[in-house]
CSV table of C-alpha atoms in Angstrom, one decimal:
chain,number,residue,atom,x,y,z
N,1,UNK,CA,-24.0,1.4,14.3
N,2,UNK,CA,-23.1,3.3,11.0
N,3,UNK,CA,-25.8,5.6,11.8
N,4,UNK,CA,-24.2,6.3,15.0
N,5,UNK,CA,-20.5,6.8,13.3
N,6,UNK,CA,-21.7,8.7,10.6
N,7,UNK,CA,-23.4,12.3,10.8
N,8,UNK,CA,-25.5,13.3,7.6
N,9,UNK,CA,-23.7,16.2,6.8
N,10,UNK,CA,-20.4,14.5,6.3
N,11,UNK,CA,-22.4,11.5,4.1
N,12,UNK,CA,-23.2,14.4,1.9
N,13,UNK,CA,-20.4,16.1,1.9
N,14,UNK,CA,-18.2,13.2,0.6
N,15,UNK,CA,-21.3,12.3,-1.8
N,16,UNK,CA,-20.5,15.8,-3.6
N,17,UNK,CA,-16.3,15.1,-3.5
N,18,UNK,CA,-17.1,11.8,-5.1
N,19,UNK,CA,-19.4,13.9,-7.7
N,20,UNK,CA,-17.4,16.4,-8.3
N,21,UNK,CA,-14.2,13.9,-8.5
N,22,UNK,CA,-12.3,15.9,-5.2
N,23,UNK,CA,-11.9,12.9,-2.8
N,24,UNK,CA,-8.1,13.2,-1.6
N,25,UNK,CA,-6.4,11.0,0.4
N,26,UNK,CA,-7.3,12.9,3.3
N,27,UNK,CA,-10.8,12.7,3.0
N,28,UNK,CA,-10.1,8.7,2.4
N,29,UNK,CA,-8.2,9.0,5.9
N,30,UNK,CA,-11.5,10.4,7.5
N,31,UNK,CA,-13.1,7.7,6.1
N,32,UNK,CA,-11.4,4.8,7.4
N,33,UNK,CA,-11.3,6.6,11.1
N,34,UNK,CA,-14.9,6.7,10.8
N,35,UNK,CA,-14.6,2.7,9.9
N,36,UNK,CA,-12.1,1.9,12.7
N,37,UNK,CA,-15.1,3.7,15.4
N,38,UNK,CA,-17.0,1.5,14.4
N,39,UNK,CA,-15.2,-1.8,15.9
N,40,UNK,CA,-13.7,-4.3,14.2
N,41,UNK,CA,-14.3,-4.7,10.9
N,42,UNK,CA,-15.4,-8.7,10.9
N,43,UNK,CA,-17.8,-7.3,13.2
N,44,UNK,CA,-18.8,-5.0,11.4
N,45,UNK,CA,-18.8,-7.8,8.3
N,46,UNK,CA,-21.0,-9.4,10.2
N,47,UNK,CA,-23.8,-6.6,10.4
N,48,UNK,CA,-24.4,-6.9,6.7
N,49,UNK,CA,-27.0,-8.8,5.2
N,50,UNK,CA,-25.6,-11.2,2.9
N,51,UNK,CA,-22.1,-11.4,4.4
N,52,UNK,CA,-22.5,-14.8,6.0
N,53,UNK,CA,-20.7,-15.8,3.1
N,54,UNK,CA,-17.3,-13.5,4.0
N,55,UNK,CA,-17.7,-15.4,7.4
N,56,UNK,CA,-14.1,-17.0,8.2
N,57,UNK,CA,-12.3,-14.7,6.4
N,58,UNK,CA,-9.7,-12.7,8.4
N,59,UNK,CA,-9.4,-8.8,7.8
N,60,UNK,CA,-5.7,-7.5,9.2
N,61,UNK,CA,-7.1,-4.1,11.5
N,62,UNK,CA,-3.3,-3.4,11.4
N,63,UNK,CA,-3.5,-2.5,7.6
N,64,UNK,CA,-6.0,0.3,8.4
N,65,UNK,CA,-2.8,1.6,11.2
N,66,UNK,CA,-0.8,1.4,8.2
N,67,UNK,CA,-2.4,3.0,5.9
N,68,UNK,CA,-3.1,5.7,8.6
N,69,UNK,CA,0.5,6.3,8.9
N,70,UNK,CA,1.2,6.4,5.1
N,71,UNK,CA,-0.8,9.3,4.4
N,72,UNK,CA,0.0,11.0,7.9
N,73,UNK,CA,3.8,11.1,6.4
N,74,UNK,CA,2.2,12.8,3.1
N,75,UNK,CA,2.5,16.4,2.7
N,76,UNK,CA,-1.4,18.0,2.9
N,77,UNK,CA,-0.5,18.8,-1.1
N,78,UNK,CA,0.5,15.2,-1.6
N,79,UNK,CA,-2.9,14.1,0.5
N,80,UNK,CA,-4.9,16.2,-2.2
N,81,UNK,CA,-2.9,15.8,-5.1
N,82,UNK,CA,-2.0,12.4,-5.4
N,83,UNK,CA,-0.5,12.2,-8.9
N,84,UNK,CA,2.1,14.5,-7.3
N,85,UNK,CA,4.0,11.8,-5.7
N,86,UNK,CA,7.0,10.4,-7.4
N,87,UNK,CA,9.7,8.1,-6.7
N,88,UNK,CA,11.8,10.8,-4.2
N,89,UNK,CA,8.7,11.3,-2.2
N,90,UNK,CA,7.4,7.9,-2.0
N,91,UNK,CA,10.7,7.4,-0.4
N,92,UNK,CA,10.2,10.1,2.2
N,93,UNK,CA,6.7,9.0,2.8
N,94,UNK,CA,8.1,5.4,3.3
N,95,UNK,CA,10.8,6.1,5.3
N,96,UNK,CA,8.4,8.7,7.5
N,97,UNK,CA,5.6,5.9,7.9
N,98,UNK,CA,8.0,3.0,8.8
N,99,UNK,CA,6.8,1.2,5.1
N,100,UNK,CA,7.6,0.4,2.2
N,101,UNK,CA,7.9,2.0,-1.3
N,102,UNK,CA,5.7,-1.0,-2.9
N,103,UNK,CA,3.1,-0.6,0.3
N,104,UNK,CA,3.1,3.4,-1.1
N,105,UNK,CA,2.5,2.1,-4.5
N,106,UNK,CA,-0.3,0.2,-3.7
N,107,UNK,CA,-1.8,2.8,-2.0
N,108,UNK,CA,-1.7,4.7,-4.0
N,109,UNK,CA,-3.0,1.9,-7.2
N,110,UNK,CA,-5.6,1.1,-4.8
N,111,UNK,CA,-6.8,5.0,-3.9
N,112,UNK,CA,-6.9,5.4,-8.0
N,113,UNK,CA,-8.8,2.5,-8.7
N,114,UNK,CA,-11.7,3.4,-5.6
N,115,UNK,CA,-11.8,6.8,-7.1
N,116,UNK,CA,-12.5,6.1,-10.4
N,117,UNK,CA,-15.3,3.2,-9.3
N,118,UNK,CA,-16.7,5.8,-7.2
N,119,UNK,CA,-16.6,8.0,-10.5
N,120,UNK,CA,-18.5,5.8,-12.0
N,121,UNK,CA,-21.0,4.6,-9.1
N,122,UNK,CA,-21.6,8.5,-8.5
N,123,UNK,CA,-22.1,9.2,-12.4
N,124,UNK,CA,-24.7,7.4,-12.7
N,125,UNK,CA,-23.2,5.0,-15.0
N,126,UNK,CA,-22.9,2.5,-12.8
N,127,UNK,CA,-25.0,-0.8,-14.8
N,128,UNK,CA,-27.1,-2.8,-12.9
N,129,UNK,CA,-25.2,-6.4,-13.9
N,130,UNK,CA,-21.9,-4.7,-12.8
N,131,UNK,CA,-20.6,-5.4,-9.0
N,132,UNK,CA,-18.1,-3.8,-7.3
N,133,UNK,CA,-15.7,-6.9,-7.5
N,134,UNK,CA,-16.1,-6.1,-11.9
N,135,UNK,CA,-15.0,-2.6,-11.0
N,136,UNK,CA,-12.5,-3.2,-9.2
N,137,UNK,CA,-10.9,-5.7,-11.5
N,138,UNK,CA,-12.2,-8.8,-9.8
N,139,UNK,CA,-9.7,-8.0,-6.6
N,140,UNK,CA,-11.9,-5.4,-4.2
N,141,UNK,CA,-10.2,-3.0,-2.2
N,142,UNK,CA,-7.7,-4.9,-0.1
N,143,UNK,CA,-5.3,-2.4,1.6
N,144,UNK,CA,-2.5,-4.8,2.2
């Protein structure tokens, strides 16, 4: 099913952001589109080996909207320039997405922390006792 959502080309071509450290939020945008074709996502939970154990636990599709509308009310600087975004514009993108300033914030806390584990992962420096859950400071990426 991934297969059929993803094309090579765009695999690569995020590979070599993630190298080259130019993932913007745009790019993360794509990303979760390409998620959301998939189905739902505890379907799609349920394709992976070793998941069983995530069985039962309930994953909010309306966060994915959300987060969709978030960076849809970001300026295309703001989507690939991140650090750009202070206080004032968090309250435009808020007030332009229907959210809050806090949901902007941890947006963007969470977009910071995937980058920089995708830094690592794509660096190579990524050590084999190390999960994602360590990178991510034992929380994962929970968008809401």
């Amino acid at each position: 099913k991934a297969q059929e959502a993803y094309d090579l080309e765009q695999r690569e071509e995020i590979e070599e952001k993630f190298k080259k450290n130019s993932f913007s939020l745009e790019d993360f945008r794509d990303q979760l589109r390409q998620v959301r074709k998939m189905g739902p996502l505890e379907q799609i939970l349920g394709m992976i080996p070793g998941a069983s154990k995530l069985k039962g636990l309930k994953v909010d599709d309306g966060a994915f909207t959300k987060v969709d509308a978030i960076i849809g009310s970001m300026t295309p600087y703001e989507r690939e320039y991140h650090n750009v975004i202070n206080a004032s514009r968090k309250r435009r993108i808020a007030a332009g997405s229907g959210s809050t300033v806090n949901d902007i914030n941890k947006l963007l806390k969470q977009f910071a922390q995937m980058k920089k584990m995708m830094k690592k992962v794509s660096g190579g420096k990524f050590k084999s006792g190390m999960n994602m859950s360590n990178l991510m400071g034992g929380r994962g990426f929970r968008p809401f």
